[in-house]
PDB file of C-alpha atoms and ligand atoms in Angstrom:
ATOM      1  CA  MET A   1     125.464  99.874 146.984  1.00  0.00           C
ATOM      2  CA  ALA A   2     124.299  99.185 150.506  1.00  0.00           C
ATOM      3  CA  ALA A   3     122.593  95.820 150.654  1.00  0.00           C
ATOM      4  CA  ARG A   4     119.004  95.651 151.775  1.00  0.00           C
ATOM      5  CA  GLY A   5     118.731  95.024 155.479  1.00  0.00           C
ATOM      6  CA  THR A   6     122.266  96.130 156.256  1.00  0.00           C
ATOM      7  CA  SER A   7     123.236  99.366 157.909  1.00  0.00           C
ATOM      8  CA  ALA A   8     123.641 102.128 155.375  1.00  0.00           C
ATOM      9  CA  MET A   9     125.983 104.070 157.597  1.00  0.00           C
ATOM     10  CA  PRO A  10     129.298 102.402 158.517  1.00  0.00           C
ATOM     11  CA  ALA A  11     131.345 103.703 155.591  1.00  0.00           C
ATOM     12  CA  ALA A  12     129.557 107.011 155.534  1.00  0.00           C
ATOM     13  CA  ARG A  13     131.150 110.374 155.928  1.00  0.00           C
ATOM     14  CA  ARG A  14     128.425 111.785 158.125  1.00  0.00           C
ATOM     15  CA  ARG A  15     127.283 115.354 158.254  1.00  0.00           C
ATOM     16  CA  GLY A  16     125.649 116.847 161.337  1.00  0.00           C
ATOM     17  CA  GLY A  17     121.999 116.033 160.869  1.00  0.00           C
ATOM     18  CA  ALA A  18     121.442 118.430 163.737  1.00  0.00           C
ATOM     19  CA  ALA A  19     117.920 119.307 162.685  1.00  0.00           C
ATOM     20  CA  LEU A  20     116.912 115.644 162.567  1.00  0.00           C
ATOM     21  CA  ARG A  21     115.269 114.364 165.703  1.00  0.00           C
ATOM     22  CA  ARG A  22     117.256 111.110 165.887  1.00  0.00           C
ATOM     23  CA  PRO A  23     120.857 110.253 164.923  1.00  0.00           C
ATOM     24  CA  LEU A  24     121.628 108.738 161.522  1.00  0.00           C
ATOM     25  CA  SER A  25     123.198 105.511 162.760  1.00  0.00           C
ATOM     26  CA  GLY A  26     121.678 102.156 161.855  1.00  0.00           C
ATOM     27  CA  ILE A  27     119.621 103.395 158.910  1.00  0.00           C
ATOM     28  CA  GLU A  28     118.733 100.540 156.559  1.00  0.00           C
ATOM     29  CA  GLN A  29     118.004 100.685 152.853  1.00  0.00           C
ATOM     30  CA  ARG A  30     114.474  99.633 151.860  1.00  0.00           C
ATOM     31  CA  GLU A  31     112.424  99.518 148.654  1.00  0.00           C
ATOM     32  CA  LYS A  32     112.970 101.529 145.470  1.00  0.00           C
ATOM     33  CA  MET A  33     110.617 104.535 145.573  1.00  0.00           C
ATOM     34  CA  TYR A  34     111.355 106.145 142.242  1.00  0.00           C
ATOM     35  CA  GLU A  35     113.682 105.734 139.264  1.00  0.00           C
ATOM     36  CA  GLY A  36     114.461 108.824 137.228  1.00  0.00           C
ATOM     37  CA  LYS A  37     116.689 109.470 134.238  1.00  0.00           C
ATOM     38  CA  ALA A  38     119.904 109.843 136.242  1.00  0.00           C
ATOM     39  CA  LYS A  39     119.064 108.669 139.772  1.00  0.00           C
ATOM     40  CA  ILE A  40     117.218 106.043 141.793  1.00  0.00           C
ATOM     41  CA  VAL A  41     115.658 106.961 145.131  1.00  0.00           C
ATOM     42  CA  TYR A  42     115.347 104.289 147.835  1.00  0.00           C
ATOM     43  CA  ALA A  43     113.290 104.423 151.007  1.00  0.00           C
ATOM     44  CA  THR A  44     115.039 103.685 154.301  1.00  0.00           C
ATOM     45  CA  SER A  45     114.050 102.457 157.727  1.00  0.00           C
ATOM     46  CA  ARG A  46     113.571 106.147 158.596  1.00  0.00           C
ATOM     47  CA  PRO A  47     110.464 107.736 157.039  1.00  0.00           C
ATOM     48  CA  ASP A  48     112.205 111.130 156.847  1.00  0.00           C
ATOM     49  CA  VAL A  49     115.383 109.862 155.122  1.00  0.00           C
ATOM     50  CA  VAL A  50     116.052 108.486 151.588  1.00  0.00           C
ATOM     51  CA  ILE A  51     119.051 107.240 149.617  1.00  0.00           C
ATOM     52  CA  GLN A  52     119.850 108.773 146.210  1.00  0.00           C
ATOM     53  CA  TYR A  53     121.770 106.384 143.912  1.00  0.00           C
ATOM     54  CA  PHE A  54     123.538 108.137 141.009  1.00  0.00           C
ATOM     55  CA  LYS A  55     123.536 106.290 137.638  1.00  0.00           C
ATOM     56  CA  ASP A  56     125.760 106.704 134.559  1.00  0.00           C
ATOM     57  CA  ASP A  57     122.675 106.992 132.308  1.00  0.00           C
ATOM     58  CA  ALA A  58     122.398 110.274 130.440  1.00  0.00           C
ATOM     59  CA  THR A  59     119.455 111.785 128.606  1.00  0.00           C
ATOM     60  CA  ALA A  60     118.912 115.069 126.805  1.00  0.00           C
ATOM     61  CA  PHE A  61     116.169 116.893 124.917  1.00  0.00           C
ATOM     62  CA  ASN A  62     113.399 115.464 127.128  1.00  0.00           C
ATOM     63  CA  ALA A  63     114.898 111.934 126.822  1.00  0.00           C
ATOM     64  CA  LEU A  64     114.910 111.932 122.971  1.00  0.00           C
ATOM     65  CA  LYS A  65     118.698 111.437 123.208  1.00  0.00           C
ATOM     66  CA  ARG A  66     119.958 108.665 125.478  1.00  0.00           C
ATOM     67  CA  GLY A  67     123.403 107.370 126.342  1.00  0.00           C
ATOM     68  CA  THR A  68     125.880 106.445 129.048  1.00  0.00           C
ATOM     69  CA  ILE A  69     128.634 108.601 130.494  1.00  0.00           C
ATOM     70  CA  LEU A  70     131.009 106.213 132.267  1.00  0.00           C
ATOM     71  CA  GLY A  71     131.759 107.300 135.821  1.00  0.00           C
ATOM     72  CA  LYS A  72     129.178 110.118 135.743  1.00  0.00           C
ATOM     73  CA  GLY A  73     127.293 108.785 138.765  1.00  0.00           C
ATOM     74  CA  VAL A  74     130.422 108.923 140.917  1.00  0.00           C
ATOM     75  CA  VAL A  75     131.322 112.435 139.730  1.00  0.00           C
ATOM     76  CA  ASN A  76     127.792 113.773 140.291  1.00  0.00           C
ATOM     77  CA  ASN A  77     127.404 112.167 143.734  1.00  0.00           C
ATOM     78  CA  ARG A  78     130.765 113.334 145.063  1.00  0.00           C
ATOM     79  CA  MET A  79     130.587 116.799 143.487  1.00  0.00           C
ATOM     80  CA  SER A  80     127.062 117.360 144.810  1.00  0.00           C
ATOM     81  CA  ALA A  81     128.173 116.319 148.308  1.00  0.00           C
ATOM     82  CA  THR A  82     131.167 118.698 148.169  1.00  0.00           C
ATOM     83  CA  LEU A  83     129.012 121.629 147.053  1.00  0.00           C
ATOM     84  CA  PHE A  84     126.101 120.850 149.417  1.00  0.00           C
ATOM     85  CA  GLU A  85     128.626 120.884 152.280  1.00  0.00           C
ATOM     86  CA  ALA A  86     130.039 124.240 151.103  1.00  0.00           C
ATOM     87  CA  LEU A  87     126.516 125.661 150.842  1.00  0.00           C
ATOM     88  CA  GLY A  88     125.544 124.286 154.267  1.00  0.00           C
ATOM     89  CA  ARG A  89     128.504 126.117 155.796  1.00  0.00           C
ATOM     90  CA  ARG A  90     127.156 129.331 154.237  1.00  0.00           C
ATOM     91  CA  GLY A  91     123.644 128.952 155.636  1.00  0.00           C
ATOM     92  CA  VAL A  92     121.890 127.276 152.707  1.00  0.00           C
ATOM     93  CA  PRO A  93     119.705 124.408 153.978  1.00  0.00           C
ATOM     94  CA  THR A  94     120.192 121.328 151.761  1.00  0.00           C
ATOM     95  CA  HIS A  95     118.823 117.791 151.801  1.00  0.00           C
ATOM     96  CA  TYR A  96     122.350 116.345 152.068  1.00  0.00           C
ATOM     97  CA  LEU A  97     123.019 114.242 155.177  1.00  0.00           C
ATOM     98  CA  ALA A  98     125.948 111.926 154.365  1.00  0.00           C
ATOM     99  CA  THR A  99     127.942 110.220 151.623  1.00  0.00           C
ATOM    100  CA  LEU A 100     127.359 106.463 151.861  1.00  0.00           C
ATOM    101  CA  SER A 101     129.476 105.272 148.929  1.00  0.00           C
ATOM    102  CA  GLU A 102     130.834 106.435 145.579  1.00  0.00           C
ATOM    103  CA  ARG A 103     127.309 106.509 144.137  1.00  0.00           C
ATOM    104  CA  GLU A 104     125.015 106.810 147.165  1.00  0.00           C
ATOM    105  CA  MET A 105     123.971 109.837 149.165  1.00  0.00           C
ATOM    106  CA  LEU A 106     121.842 109.839 152.293  1.00  0.00           C
ATOM    107  CA  CYS A 107     119.307 112.656 152.057  1.00  0.00           C
ATOM    108  CA  ARG A 108     116.476 114.234 153.947  1.00  0.00           C
ATOM    109  CA  LYS A 109     113.237 113.151 152.251  1.00  0.00           C
ATOM    110  CA  LEU A 110     111.640 116.096 150.483  1.00  0.00           C
ATOM    111  CA  ASP A 111     108.284 116.799 148.921  1.00  0.00           C
ATOM    112  CA  ILE A 112     109.804 118.229 145.728  1.00  0.00           C
ATOM    113  CA  ILE A 113     108.293 121.476 144.441  1.00  0.00           C
ATOM    114  CA  LYS A 114     107.589 121.049 140.716  1.00  0.00           C
ATOM    115  CA  ILE A 115     109.588 124.102 139.707  1.00  0.00           C
ATOM    116  CA  GLU A 116     113.082 124.118 138.171  1.00  0.00           C
ATOM    117  CA  THR A 117     114.848 127.295 139.273  1.00  0.00           C
ATOM    118  CA  ILE A 118     117.582 128.356 136.831  1.00  0.00           C
ATOM    119  CA  VAL A 119     120.273 130.922 137.587  1.00  0.00           C
ATOM    120  CA  ARG A 120     122.305 132.394 134.725  1.00  0.00           C
ATOM    121  CA  ASN A 121     125.544 134.388 134.753  1.00  0.00           C
ATOM    122  CA  VAL A 122     126.448 134.073 131.065  1.00  0.00           C
ATOM    123  CA  VAL A 123     124.209 133.704 127.985  1.00  0.00           C
ATOM    124  CA  ALA A 124     123.955 130.066 126.843  1.00  0.00           C
ATOM    125  CA  GLY A 125     121.461 127.363 125.895  1.00  0.00           C
ATOM    126  CA  SER A 126     117.805 128.311 125.846  1.00  0.00           C
ATOM    127  CA  LEU A 127     118.523 131.952 126.795  1.00  0.00           C
ATOM    128  CA  ALA A 128     120.639 132.344 123.642  1.00  0.00           C
ATOM    129  CA  LYS A 129     117.884 130.690 121.599  1.00  0.00           C
ATOM    130  CA  ARG A 130     115.060 132.763 123.120  1.00  0.00           C
ATOM    131  CA  THR A 131     116.772 136.150 122.935  1.00  0.00           C
ATOM    132  CA  GLY A 132     119.163 135.902 119.980  1.00  0.00           C
ATOM    133  CA  LEU A 133     121.994 137.072 122.263  1.00  0.00           C
ATOM    134  CA  GLU A 134     125.322 135.467 121.495  1.00  0.00           C
ATOM    135  CA  GLU A 135     126.350 132.493 123.629  1.00  0.00           C
ATOM    136  CA  GLY A 136     129.143 133.571 125.958  1.00  0.00           C
ATOM    137  CA  THR A 137     127.866 137.124 126.548  1.00  0.00           C
ATOM    138  CA  ASP A 138     128.398 137.988 130.233  1.00  0.00           C
ATOM    139  CA  LEU A 139     125.261 139.139 132.059  1.00  0.00           C
ATOM    140  CA  LYS A 140     125.687 142.306 134.146  1.00  0.00           C
ATOM    141  CA  GLU A 141     123.438 140.829 136.839  1.00  0.00           C
ATOM    142  CA  PRO A 142     122.468 137.172 137.306  1.00  0.00           C
ATOM    143  CA  ILE A 143     119.044 136.194 135.937  1.00  0.00           C
ATOM    144  CA  VAL A 144     116.704 133.800 137.763  1.00  0.00           C
ATOM    145  CA  GLU A 145     114.116 131.882 135.722  1.00  0.00           C
ATOM    146  CA  LEU A 146     111.391 129.400 136.653  1.00  0.00           C
ATOM    147  CA  TYR A 147     110.342 126.339 134.645  1.00  0.00           C
ATOM    148  CA  TYR A 148     107.503 123.868 135.220  1.00  0.00           C
ATOM    149  CA  LYS A 149     109.048 120.487 136.063  1.00  0.00           C
ATOM    150  CA  SER A 150     106.835 118.478 133.688  1.00  0.00           C
ATOM    151  CA  ASP A 151     108.181 115.917 131.198  1.00  0.00           C
ATOM    152  CA  PRO A 152     104.888 115.676 129.226  1.00  0.00           C
ATOM    153  CA  LEU A 153     104.915 119.469 128.713  1.00  0.00           C
ATOM    154  CA  GLY A 154     108.694 119.658 128.082  1.00  0.00           C
ATOM    155  CA  ASP A 155     109.494 121.882 131.095  1.00  0.00           C
ATOM    156  CA  PRO A 156     107.911 125.170 129.891  1.00  0.00           C
ATOM    157  CA  MET A 157     108.983 128.521 131.336  1.00  0.00           C
ATOM    158  CA  LEU A 158     106.722 129.998 134.041  1.00  0.00           C
ATOM    159  CA  ASN A 159     106.254 133.364 135.696  1.00  0.00           C
ATOM    160  CA  ASP A 160     105.092 133.965 139.286  1.00  0.00           C
ATOM    161  CA  GLU A 161     101.434 134.178 138.238  1.00  0.00           C
ATOM    162  CA  HIS A 162     101.622 130.823 136.455  1.00  0.00           C
ATOM    163  CA  VAL A 163     103.088 129.348 139.655  1.00  0.00           C
ATOM    164  CA  GLN A 164     100.041 130.639 141.572  1.00  0.00           C
ATOM    165  CA  LEU A 165      97.642 129.457 138.842  1.00  0.00           C
ATOM    166  CA  LEU A 166      99.084 125.929 139.031  1.00  0.00           C
ATOM    167  CA  LYS A 167      99.382 126.070 142.852  1.00  0.00           C
ATOM    168  CA  LEU A 168     102.987 124.893 142.625  1.00  0.00           C
ATOM    169  CA  GLY A 169     104.102 126.946 145.632  1.00  0.00           C
ATOM    170  CA  THR A 170     102.941 129.775 147.853  1.00  0.00           C
ATOM    171  CA  PRO A 171     104.138 133.347 147.196  1.00  0.00           C
ATOM    172  CA  HIS A 172     106.249 133.017 150.361  1.00  0.00           C
ATOM    173  CA  GLU A 173     107.856 129.781 149.108  1.00  0.00           C
ATOM    174  CA  LEU A 174     108.535 131.315 145.690  1.00  0.00           C
ATOM    175  CA  ALA A 175     110.172 134.389 147.220  1.00  0.00           C
ATOM    176  CA  TRP A 176     112.337 132.125 149.423  1.00  0.00           C
ATOM    177  CA  MET A 177     113.384 129.965 146.454  1.00  0.00           C
ATOM    178  CA  LYS A 178     114.407 132.968 144.350  1.00  0.00           C
ATOM    179  CA  ARG A 179     116.307 134.541 147.251  1.00  0.00           C
ATOM    180  CA  MET A 180     118.055 131.252 148.010  1.00  0.00           C
ATOM    181  CA  ALA A 181     118.899 130.692 144.314  1.00  0.00           C
ATOM    182  CA  ARG A 182     120.745 134.041 144.262  1.00  0.00           C
ATOM    183  CA  ARG A 183     122.533 133.241 147.519  1.00  0.00           C
ATOM    184  CA  ILE A 184     123.605 129.845 146.125  1.00  0.00           C
ATOM    185  CA  ASN A 185     125.021 131.617 143.079  1.00  0.00           C
ATOM    186  CA  VAL A 186     126.942 134.025 145.343  1.00  0.00           C
ATOM    187  CA  VAL A 187     128.516 131.022 147.115  1.00  0.00           C
ATOM    188  CA  LEU A 188     129.126 128.727 144.126  1.00  0.00           C
ATOM    189  CA  ARG A 189     130.455 131.235 141.588  1.00  0.00           C
ATOM    190  CA  PRO A 190     133.655 132.172 143.484  1.00  0.00           C
ATOM    191  CA  HIS A 191     134.031 128.625 144.866  1.00  0.00           C
ATOM    192  CA  LEU A 192     134.149 127.231 141.320  1.00  0.00           C
ATOM    193  CA  ARG A 193     136.147 130.170 139.942  1.00  0.00           C
ATOM    194  CA  LYS A 194     138.941 129.341 142.417  1.00  0.00           C
ATOM    195  CA  ARG A 195     139.000 125.901 140.804  1.00  0.00           C
ATOM    196  CA  GLY A 196     139.317 127.340 137.291  1.00  0.00           C
ATOM    197  CA  LEU A 197     135.629 126.952 136.390  1.00  0.00           C
ATOM    198  CA  LEU A 198     133.193 129.568 135.100  1.00  0.00           C
ATOM    199  CA  LEU A 199     129.667 128.907 136.394  1.00  0.00           C
ATOM    200  CA  VAL A 200     127.649 129.836 133.301  1.00  0.00           C
ATOM    201  CA  ASP A 201     124.228 128.689 134.559  1.00  0.00           C
ATOM    202  CA  PHE A 202     122.631 126.000 136.708  1.00  0.00           C
ATOM    203  CA  LYS A 203     119.350 124.367 137.678  1.00  0.00           C
ATOM    204  CA  LEU A 204     118.087 123.956 141.242  1.00  0.00           C
ATOM    205  CA  GLU A 205     115.232 121.990 142.758  1.00  0.00           C
ATOM    206  CA  PHE A 206     113.778 122.737 146.170  1.00  0.00           C
ATOM    207  CA  GLY A 207     111.450 120.728 148.392  1.00  0.00           C
ATOM    208  CA  ARG A 208     109.542 120.752 151.654  1.00  0.00           C
ATOM    209  CA  ALA A 209     110.232 118.709 154.788  1.00  0.00           C
ATOM    210  CA  GLY A 210     107.951 119.507 157.686  1.00  0.00           C
ATOM    211  CA  LYS A 211     107.513 123.268 157.720  1.00  0.00           C
ATOM    212  CA  ARG A 212     110.912 124.011 156.186  1.00  0.00           C
ATOM    213  CA  LEU A 213     112.288 124.284 152.659  1.00  0.00           C
ATOM    214  CA  TYR A 214     115.559 122.724 151.511  1.00  0.00           C
ATOM    215  CA  LEU A 215     117.709 122.604 148.379  1.00  0.00           C
ATOM    216  CA  GLY A 216     117.391 119.085 146.894  1.00  0.00           C
ATOM    217  CA  ASP A 217     118.407 117.060 143.823  1.00  0.00           C
ATOM    218  CA  GLU A 218     122.090 117.506 142.786  1.00  0.00           C
ATOM    219  CA  ILE A 219     124.639 120.095 141.684  1.00  0.00           C
ATOM    220  CA  SER A 220     126.806 118.550 138.986  1.00  0.00           C
ATOM    221  CA  PRO A 221     127.947 118.836 135.354  1.00  0.00           C
ATOM    222  CA  ASP A 222     124.490 117.404 134.497  1.00  0.00           C
ATOM    223  CA  THR A 223     122.730 120.399 136.034  1.00  0.00           C
ATOM    224  CA  CYS A 224     125.295 123.194 135.594  1.00  0.00           C
ATOM    225  CA  ARG A 225     127.078 124.702 132.614  1.00  0.00           C
ATOM    226  CA  LEU A 226     130.749 124.853 133.584  1.00  0.00           C
ATOM    227  CA  TRP A 227     133.380 126.303 131.283  1.00  0.00           C
ATOM    228  CA  ASP A 228     137.127 126.378 131.786  1.00  0.00           C
ATOM    229  CA  ALA A 229     137.701 129.893 133.127  1.00  0.00           C
ATOM    230  CA  GLN A 230     140.699 130.541 130.822  1.00  0.00           C
ATOM    231  CA  THR A 231     139.828 128.791 127.560  1.00  0.00           C
ATOM    232  CA  ARG A 232     135.984 128.719 127.940  1.00  0.00           C
ATOM    233  CA  GLU A 233     136.078 125.048 126.931  1.00  0.00           C
ATOM    234  CA  LYS A 234     132.802 123.331 127.868  1.00  0.00           C
ATOM    235  CA  LEU A 235     133.233 120.891 130.774  1.00  0.00           C
ATOM    236  CA  ASP A 236     129.625 119.771 131.291  1.00  0.00           C
ATOM    237  CA  LYS A 237     126.697 117.873 129.821  1.00  0.00           C
ATOM    238  CA  ASP A 238     126.608 120.119 126.741  1.00  0.00           C
ATOM    239  CA  ARG A 239     129.473 117.916 125.441  1.00  0.00           C
ATOM    240  CA  PHE A 240     126.937 115.034 125.422  1.00  0.00           C
ATOM    241  CA  ARG A 241     123.961 117.125 124.262  1.00  0.00           C
ATOM    242  CA  ARG A 242     125.899 118.618 121.323  1.00  0.00           C
ATOM    243  CA  ASP A 243     128.046 115.556 120.424  1.00  0.00           C
ATOM    244  CA  LEU A 244     131.289 117.428 121.161  1.00  0.00           C
ATOM    245  CA  GLY A 245     133.254 114.309 122.249  1.00  0.00           C
ATOM    246  CA  GLY A 246     135.449 114.079 125.334  1.00  0.00           C
ATOM    247  CA  VAL A 247     132.401 113.759 127.582  1.00  0.00           C
ATOM    248  CA  GLU A 248     133.877 111.397 130.217  1.00  0.00           C
ATOM    249  CA  GLU A 249     137.127 113.378 130.222  1.00  0.00           C
ATOM    250  CA  ALA A 250     135.242 116.616 130.942  1.00  0.00           C
ATOM    251  CA  TYR A 251     133.388 115.054 133.907  1.00  0.00           C
ATOM    252  CA  GLN A 252     136.682 113.675 135.279  1.00  0.00           C
ATOM    253  CA  GLU A 253     138.338 117.089 134.908  1.00  0.00           C
ATOM    254  CA  VAL A 254     135.530 118.721 136.903  1.00  0.00           C
ATOM    255  CA  TYR A 255     135.895 115.968 139.547  1.00  0.00           C
ATOM    256  CA  ARG A 256     139.633 116.631 139.873  1.00  0.00           C
ATOM    257  CA  ARG A 257     139.090 120.358 140.319  1.00  0.00           C
ATOM    258  CA  VAL A 258     135.981 120.369 142.548  1.00  0.00           C
ATOM    259  CA  VAL A 259     136.196 117.139 144.581  1.00  0.00           C
ATOM    260  CA  GLU A 260     139.948 116.561 144.748  1.00  0.00           C
ATOM    261  CA  GLY A 261     140.544 120.301 144.983  1.00  0.00           C
ATOM    262  CA  GLU A 262     143.313 120.344 142.388  1.00  0.00           C
ATOM    263  CA  ALA A 263     144.776 123.857 142.260  1.00  0.00           C
ATOM    264  CA  HIS A 264     143.969 125.811 139.129  1.00  0.00           C
ATOM    265  CA  PRO A 265     144.830 129.290 137.804  1.00  0.00           C
TER     266      PRO A 265
HETATM  267  P1  5GP B   1     118.783 125.800 129.415  1.00  0.00           P
HETATM  268  O1  5GP B   1     117.480 126.453 129.821  1.00  0.00           O
HETATM  269  O2  5GP B   1     119.733 126.792 128.826  1.00  0.00           O
HETATM  270  O3  5GP B   1     118.569 124.597 128.551  1.00  0.00           O
HETATM  271  O4  5GP B   1     119.451 125.245 130.761  1.00  0.00           O
HETATM  272  C1  5GP B   1     119.937 126.111 131.757  1.00  0.00           C
HETATM  273  C2  5GP B   1     120.711 125.309 132.801  1.00  0.00           C
HETATM  274  O5  5GP B   1     119.825 124.471 133.521  1.00  0.00           O
HETATM  275  C3  5GP B   1     121.784 124.386 132.238  1.00  0.00           C
HETATM  276  O6  5GP B   1     122.876 124.390 133.137  1.00  0.00           O
HETATM  277  C4  5GP B   1     121.132 123.018 132.211  1.00  0.00           C
HETATM  278  O7  5GP B   1     122.096 122.008 132.431  1.00  0.00           O
HETATM  279  C5  5GP B   1     120.161 123.100 133.380  1.00  0.00           C
HETATM  280  N1  5GP B   1     118.900 122.406 133.098  1.00  0.00           N
HETATM  281  C6  5GP B   1     117.773 122.928 132.584  1.00  0.00           C
HETATM  282  N2  5GP B   1     116.806 122.000 132.487  1.00  0.00           N
HETATM  283  C7  5GP B   1     117.334 120.865 132.946  1.00  0.00           C
HETATM  284  C8  5GP B   1     116.828 119.528 133.103  1.00  0.00           C
HETATM  285  O8  5GP B   1     115.659 119.216 132.814  1.00  0.00           O
HETATM  286  N3  5GP B   1     117.698 118.604 133.590  1.00  0.00           N
HETATM  287  C9  5GP B   1     118.978 118.924 133.939  1.00  0.00           C
HETATM  288  N4  5GP B   1     119.785 117.954 134.414  1.00  0.00           N
HETATM  289  N5  5GP B   1     119.472 120.166 133.825  1.00  0.00           N
HETATM  290  C10 5GP B   1     118.668 121.126 133.333  1.00  0.00           C
END
């Protein structure tokens, strides 16, 4: 990773940064701000810019299950960058600014809204459990759900009134997040389908910077359910959660299709 006190930018594949007031050159990595389950966030010499470092550490079931998925950090960093760029081209504002290295991403600093926005196209996971519908049932229309991003509470489901009760976001912000979540699904679903992947469901996090909202966090096999479009084989973190084996291989397969753009039926 970029050494402290050195420029974070030389090897970077830079992206626009048009909305930023100053160019991205000469940004230096500073102190660790936060370490989460899968990522570390570092401050930089710019107060409005951070570095996300992607780890191989994996957790599930509110960190009751822990492990390592070798190479996961590289897959998640590079896949997120690829998809953030695709979304940016389609008018979705994201926190992505540049790829610094295999595991480091330069990002706009966000005040993260404590809501996990989930979009579902196919029944799986907690939707199957909550409704009794069979996993794999196609949904006629995508479903958007909100969860409270709270480890102590185990990320409970919320409705709009709970969001107001907890003052997690304004009605305007909530409407924007739901609208953007559906637009992201409209972009990602065909993008991934062309690469032989069925986008079953995914989690998004949004945040504020100045007066604007942006998509933050990551889009990866950690945060999406991705099935092979032909065989419906699981190619995501469910392989780790459910002890299915072949976890690293699944992440590498997704990398080949999404990042390297390997053609697929
Ligand atoms: P479910 O509610 O079925 O457990 O999850 C729905 C989707 O959101 C899945 O793609 C899952 O990977 C993602 N998701 C839900 N909660 C979390 C979370 O706390 N962390 C991560 N990385 N993904 C989550």
